[in-house]
Structures are given as structure tokens and as C-alpha cells.
Amino acid sequence: MSESETCTPTSVHVKCKLIFPSEDNKRVDLEQLHERIPVSSSLRNEGICKVKFYPSPTAVVNVTTTGRITCMGVLFDTARARIRNVARFIQKTQIPDLRLGELKITNWNATKDLGFKVNIIKLAYSGEGAFYEPEIDLACVRFTDTRNNCTVNVFSSGKM
């Protein structure tokens, strides 16, 4: 596949679990994290602290009281760095023996411009596995591959 035929990765969704040193202290104090972290954050009543890193690329890191951390909206290297930033901050301010668990990519996004307009209705009726719902989106056909657990959206503008 040549360089012009590849998709451009745009963002990933990465998750990991904090490994606590003992059974006694298995909670992250989200209020303290929200008050003391030196970047923009918001505290939600569902037990999640949302940390936003600016400027571009904007990464959003969610932390739960049980130690689950997710990062979305950026590429993997940036997501890994942002998760490590937040985990290190928790380690410095709350739980010194805290460790970071394995990072797992749970969602991966990429884009490709075909360079021409697509007849969505023809594609929907001729493509195997095509899913077209004009009530939801008039300009989009979705193809779902259950074997590889992926979805491809094709828009009438020629973008995928």
C-alpha cells in the first residue's frame, strides 16, 4: 500500500488501571486531585475527575475513585504521556507506592479522503454488510466487520 492509500490515524482511546500498594488504600481522592492538579479539571458527581490538557493536542484524561484511567482525543504516545502525568501526580500527592498498570487501546480512529463524491444509496444497496439509516445520518453508510470488531463510516463527501 502506497503512502497515498493509507489512512491517517487521528486519535485513540486508551485505558489502564492503577495498581494500589495495599488493600487498605484503594481509593483516589478526586477532590484533592481536582483542587491541586496544575491543569484544567472538572469534578463530576459520578465519581470521575476529568482532566484536560491544553494547548493542542487537547487530551482528556478521566480518573475514577477506583483507579481507572482513560485518555481520549490524541494519538497513543500523547495519551500514554498524559496518563503517566496524571498517575505521577496522584503518586506524588496521595499514594507514593502507586504503580501504573498495562495500557490498552480500546478504540482507534483514522481518516481517509477518497477524493471523489460517493453515491450513498448505491453503496448501501450494493455493499455487503452496509448499514444505512437516513433517519440518523443522510450522508453516511456504515460497514461493520464483527470478526475484526471494527466499523467504517463512508460519507457522501468521499471521506471515510
mmCIF file of C-alpha atoms in Angstrom:
data_model
loop_
_atom_site.group_PDB
_atom_site.id
_atom_site.type_symbol
_atom_site.label_atom_id
_atom_site.label_comp_id
_atom_site.label_asym_id
_atom_site.label_seq_id
_atom_site.Cartn_x
_atom_site.Cartn_y
_atom_site.Cartn_z
ATOM 1 C CA MET A 1 0.000 0.000 0.000
ATOM 2 C CA SER A 2 1.485 3.323 -1.016
ATOM 3 C CA GLU A 3 1.638 6.382 1.227
ATOM 4 C CA SER A 4 -1.336 7.964 -0.585
ATOM 5 C CA GLU A 5 -3.505 4.874 0.024
ATOM 6 C CA THR A 6 -3.094 4.660 3.794
ATOM 7 C CA CYS A 7 -5.454 6.051 6.406
ATOM 8 C CA THR A 8 -4.236 8.780 8.711
ATOM 9 C CA PRO A 9 -4.589 7.908 12.418
ATOM 10 C CA THR A 10 -6.347 10.731 14.243
ATOM 11 C CA SER A 11 -6.901 9.530 17.811
ATOM 12 C CA VAL A 12 -7.085 6.579 20.166
ATOM 13 C CA HIS A 13 -8.974 5.752 23.333
ATOM 14 C CA VAL A 14 -6.585 4.244 25.899
ATOM 15 C CA LYS A 15 -7.409 2.765 29.278
ATOM 16 C CA CYS A 16 -5.425 1.440 32.220
ATOM 17 C CA LYS A 17 -5.819 0.584 35.884
ATOM 18 C CA LEU A 18 -3.775 1.954 38.740
ATOM 19 C CA ILE A 19 -2.157 -0.738 40.879
ATOM 20 C CA PHE A 20 -2.523 0.151 44.548
ATOM 21 C CA PRO A 21 0.197 -0.918 47.045
ATOM 22 C CA SER A 22 -2.228 -2.432 49.588
ATOM 23 C CA GLU A 23 -5.831 -3.403 50.043
ATOM 24 C CA ASP A 24 -6.247 -0.712 52.721
ATOM 25 C CA ASN A 25 -5.835 2.300 50.440
ATOM 26 C CA LYS A 26 -7.607 1.559 47.131
ATOM 27 C CA ARG A 27 -9.242 4.937 46.519
ATOM 28 C CA VAL A 28 -8.132 8.041 44.673
ATOM 29 C CA ASP A 29 -9.203 11.280 46.346
ATOM 30 C CA LEU A 30 -10.750 13.026 43.347
ATOM 31 C CA GLU A 31 -11.479 16.260 45.200
ATOM 32 C CA GLN A 32 -7.817 16.643 46.109
ATOM 33 C CA LEU A 33 -6.808 15.757 42.532
ATOM 34 C CA HIS A 34 -9.236 18.344 41.141
ATOM 35 C CA GLU A 35 -8.080 21.082 43.537
ATOM 36 C CA ARG A 36 -4.328 20.519 43.235
ATOM 37 C CA ILE A 37 -3.605 19.404 39.666
ATOM 38 C CA PRO A 38 -1.991 22.302 37.747
ATOM 39 C CA VAL A 39 -4.149 21.912 34.604
ATOM 40 C CA SER A 40 -7.849 22.402 33.870
ATOM 41 C CA SER A 41 -10.091 19.812 35.515
ATOM 42 C CA SER A 42 -13.712 19.255 36.418
ATOM 43 C CA LEU A 43 -15.197 17.043 39.093
ATOM 44 C CA ARG A 44 -18.286 15.048 38.233
ATOM 45 C CA ASN A 45 -20.695 13.633 40.758
ATOM 46 C CA GLU A 46 -20.462 10.174 39.099
ATOM 47 C CA GLY A 47 -17.070 9.663 40.745
ATOM 48 C CA ILE A 48 -14.991 10.861 37.784
ATOM 49 C CA CYS A 49 -12.423 13.631 37.630
ATOM 50 C CA LYS A 50 -11.949 14.911 34.075
ATOM 51 C CA VAL A 51 -8.518 16.442 33.442
ATOM 52 C CA LYS A 52 -7.947 18.472 30.254
ATOM 53 C CA PHE A 53 -4.512 19.219 28.873
ATOM 54 C CA TYR A 54 -4.111 22.300 26.669
ATOM 55 C CA PRO A 55 -2.883 23.518 24.187
ATOM 56 C CA SER A 56 -3.172 21.342 21.137
ATOM 57 C CA PRO A 57 -3.316 18.432 21.013
ATOM 58 C CA THR A 58 -6.094 18.524 23.575
ATOM 59 C CA ALA A 59 -6.111 15.358 25.658
ATOM 60 C CA VAL A 60 -8.893 14.450 28.064
ATOM 61 C CA VAL A 61 -7.962 12.100 30.916
ATOM 62 C CA ASN A 62 -10.720 10.655 33.108
ATOM 63 C CA VAL A 63 -9.859 9.292 36.556
ATOM 64 C CA THR A 64 -12.262 7.326 38.768
ATOM 65 C CA THR A 65 -12.071 6.825 42.519
ATOM 66 C CA THR A 66 -11.280 3.135 41.957
ATOM 67 C CA GLY A 67 -8.200 3.962 39.881
ATOM 68 C CA ARG A 68 -9.406 3.502 36.321
ATOM 69 C CA ILE A 69 -7.820 5.992 33.938
ATOM 70 C CA THR A 70 -8.845 6.637 30.345
ATOM 71 C CA CYS A 71 -7.474 9.073 27.803
ATOM 72 C CA MET A 72 -9.050 10.056 24.505
ATOM 73 C CA GLY A 73 -8.705 12.510 21.665
ATOM 74 C CA VAL A 74 -4.986 12.159 20.896
ATOM 75 C CA LEU A 75 -2.522 9.664 19.416
ATOM 76 C CA PHE A 76 -1.120 6.815 21.535
ATOM 77 C CA ASP A 77 2.215 8.401 22.504
ATOM 78 C CA THR A 78 0.486 11.546 23.734
ATOM 79 C CA ALA A 79 -2.194 9.501 25.524
ATOM 80 C CA ARG A 80 0.488 7.454 27.270
ATOM 81 C CA ALA A 81 2.324 10.625 28.336
ATOM 82 C CA ARG A 82 -0.856 12.266 29.672
ATOM 83 C CA ILE A 83 -1.896 9.147 31.622
ATOM 84 C CA ARG A 84 1.593 8.951 33.088
ATOM 85 C CA ASN A 85 1.391 12.688 34.024
ATOM 86 C CA VAL A 86 -1.832 12.167 35.967
ATOM 87 C CA ALA A 87 -0.664 8.897 37.583
ATOM 88 C CA ARG A 88 2.604 10.543 38.633
ATOM 89 C CA PHE A 89 0.685 13.466 40.138
ATOM 90 C CA ILE A 90 -1.515 11.060 42.148
ATOM 91 C CA GLN A 91 1.642 9.221 43.197
ATOM 92 C CA LYS A 92 3.316 12.435 44.389
ATOM 93 C CA THR A 93 0.310 13.874 46.215
ATOM 94 C CA GLN A 94 -1.661 10.876 47.519
ATOM 95 C CA ILE A 95 -0.257 7.339 47.189
ATOM 96 C CA PRO A 96 3.571 7.136 46.924
ATOM 97 C CA ASP A 97 3.754 3.384 46.122
ATOM 98 C CA LEU A 98 1.185 3.566 43.322
ATOM 99 C CA ARG A 99 2.035 1.849 40.019
ATOM 100 C CA LEU A 100 0.562 2.193 36.566
ATOM 101 C CA GLY A 101 -0.974 -0.923 35.014
ATOM 102 C CA GLU A 102 -0.817 -2.011 31.376
ATOM 103 C CA LEU A 103 -2.110 0.479 28.805
ATOM 104 C CA LYS A 104 -4.731 -0.901 26.415
ATOM 105 C CA ILE A 105 -6.063 0.711 23.250
ATOM 106 C CA THR A 106 -9.828 0.253 23.228
ATOM 107 C CA ASN A 107 -10.682 2.386 20.211
ATOM 108 C CA TRP A 108 -8.673 3.661 17.254
ATOM 109 C CA ASN A 109 -9.799 6.336 14.776
ATOM 110 C CA ALA A 110 -8.386 7.074 11.338
ATOM 111 C CA THR A 111 -9.454 9.175 8.360
ATOM 112 C CA LYS A 112 -9.096 8.914 4.589
ATOM 113 C CA ASP A 113 -10.339 11.170 1.807
ATOM 114 C CA LEU A 114 -11.223 9.181 -1.312
ATOM 115 C CA GLY A 115 -11.015 12.281 -3.493
ATOM 116 C CA PHE A 116 -14.445 11.863 -5.081
ATOM 117 C CA LYS A 117 -18.126 12.002 -4.133
ATOM 118 C CA VAL A 118 -19.856 8.736 -3.188
ATOM 119 C CA ASN A 119 -23.400 7.753 -4.122
ATOM 120 C CA ILE A 120 -24.501 6.641 -0.660
ATOM 121 C CA ILE A 121 -27.719 4.936 -1.744
ATOM 122 C CA LYS A 122 -25.985 2.805 -4.410
ATOM 123 C CA LEU A 123 -23.241 1.918 -1.948
ATOM 124 C CA ALA A 124 -25.760 0.971 0.736
ATOM 125 C CA TYR A 125 -27.592 -1.459 -1.553
ATOM 126 C CA SER A 126 -24.546 -2.944 -3.245
ATOM 127 C CA GLY A 127 -22.106 -3.241 -0.343
ATOM 128 C CA GLU A 128 -22.111 -6.405 1.739
ATOM 129 C CA GLY A 129 -22.536 -5.560 5.406
ATOM 130 C CA ALA A 130 -23.658 -2.000 4.625
ATOM 131 C CA PHE A 131 -25.890 -0.283 7.143
ATOM 132 C CA TYR A 132 -27.724 2.865 6.020
ATOM 133 C CA GLU A 133 -30.166 4.763 8.234
ATOM 134 C CA PRO A 134 -31.278 8.026 6.637
ATOM 135 C CA GLU A 135 -33.178 8.912 9.826
ATOM 136 C CA ILE A 136 -29.852 9.081 11.697
ATOM 137 C CA ASP A 137 -27.485 10.390 9.005
ATOM 138 C CA LEU A 138 -28.464 11.013 5.380
ATOM 139 C CA ALA A 139 -24.880 11.214 4.174
ATOM 140 C CA CYS A 140 -23.310 8.145 5.811
ATOM 141 C CA VAL A 141 -23.146 4.385 5.245
ATOM 142 C CA ARG A 142 -21.666 2.203 7.970
ATOM 143 C CA PHE A 143 -19.897 -1.068 7.354
ATOM 144 C CA THR A 144 -19.426 -3.298 10.383
ATOM 145 C CA ASP A 145 -16.913 -6.132 10.495
ATOM 146 C CA THR A 146 -17.721 -8.285 13.523
ATOM 147 C CA ARG A 147 -14.698 -10.564 13.012
ATOM 148 C CA ASN A 148 -12.263 -7.666 13.460
ATOM 149 C CA ASN A 149 -14.591 -5.647 15.697
ATOM 150 C CA CYS A 150 -14.427 -2.507 13.571
ATOM 151 C CA THR A 151 -16.749 -0.057 11.859
ATOM 152 C CA VAL A 152 -16.042 2.011 8.752
ATOM 153 C CA ASN A 153 -18.169 5.074 8.028
ATOM 154 C CA VAL A 154 -18.280 6.260 4.402
ATOM 155 C CA PHE A 155 -19.693 9.742 3.799
ATOM 156 C CA SER A 156 -21.129 11.137 0.566
ATOM 157 C CA SER A 157 -18.312 13.710 0.521
ATOM 158 C CA GLY A 158 -15.821 10.868 -0.028
ATOM 159 C CA LYS A 159 -14.382 10.919 3.461
ATOM 160 C CA MET A 160 -14.040 7.739 5.467
#
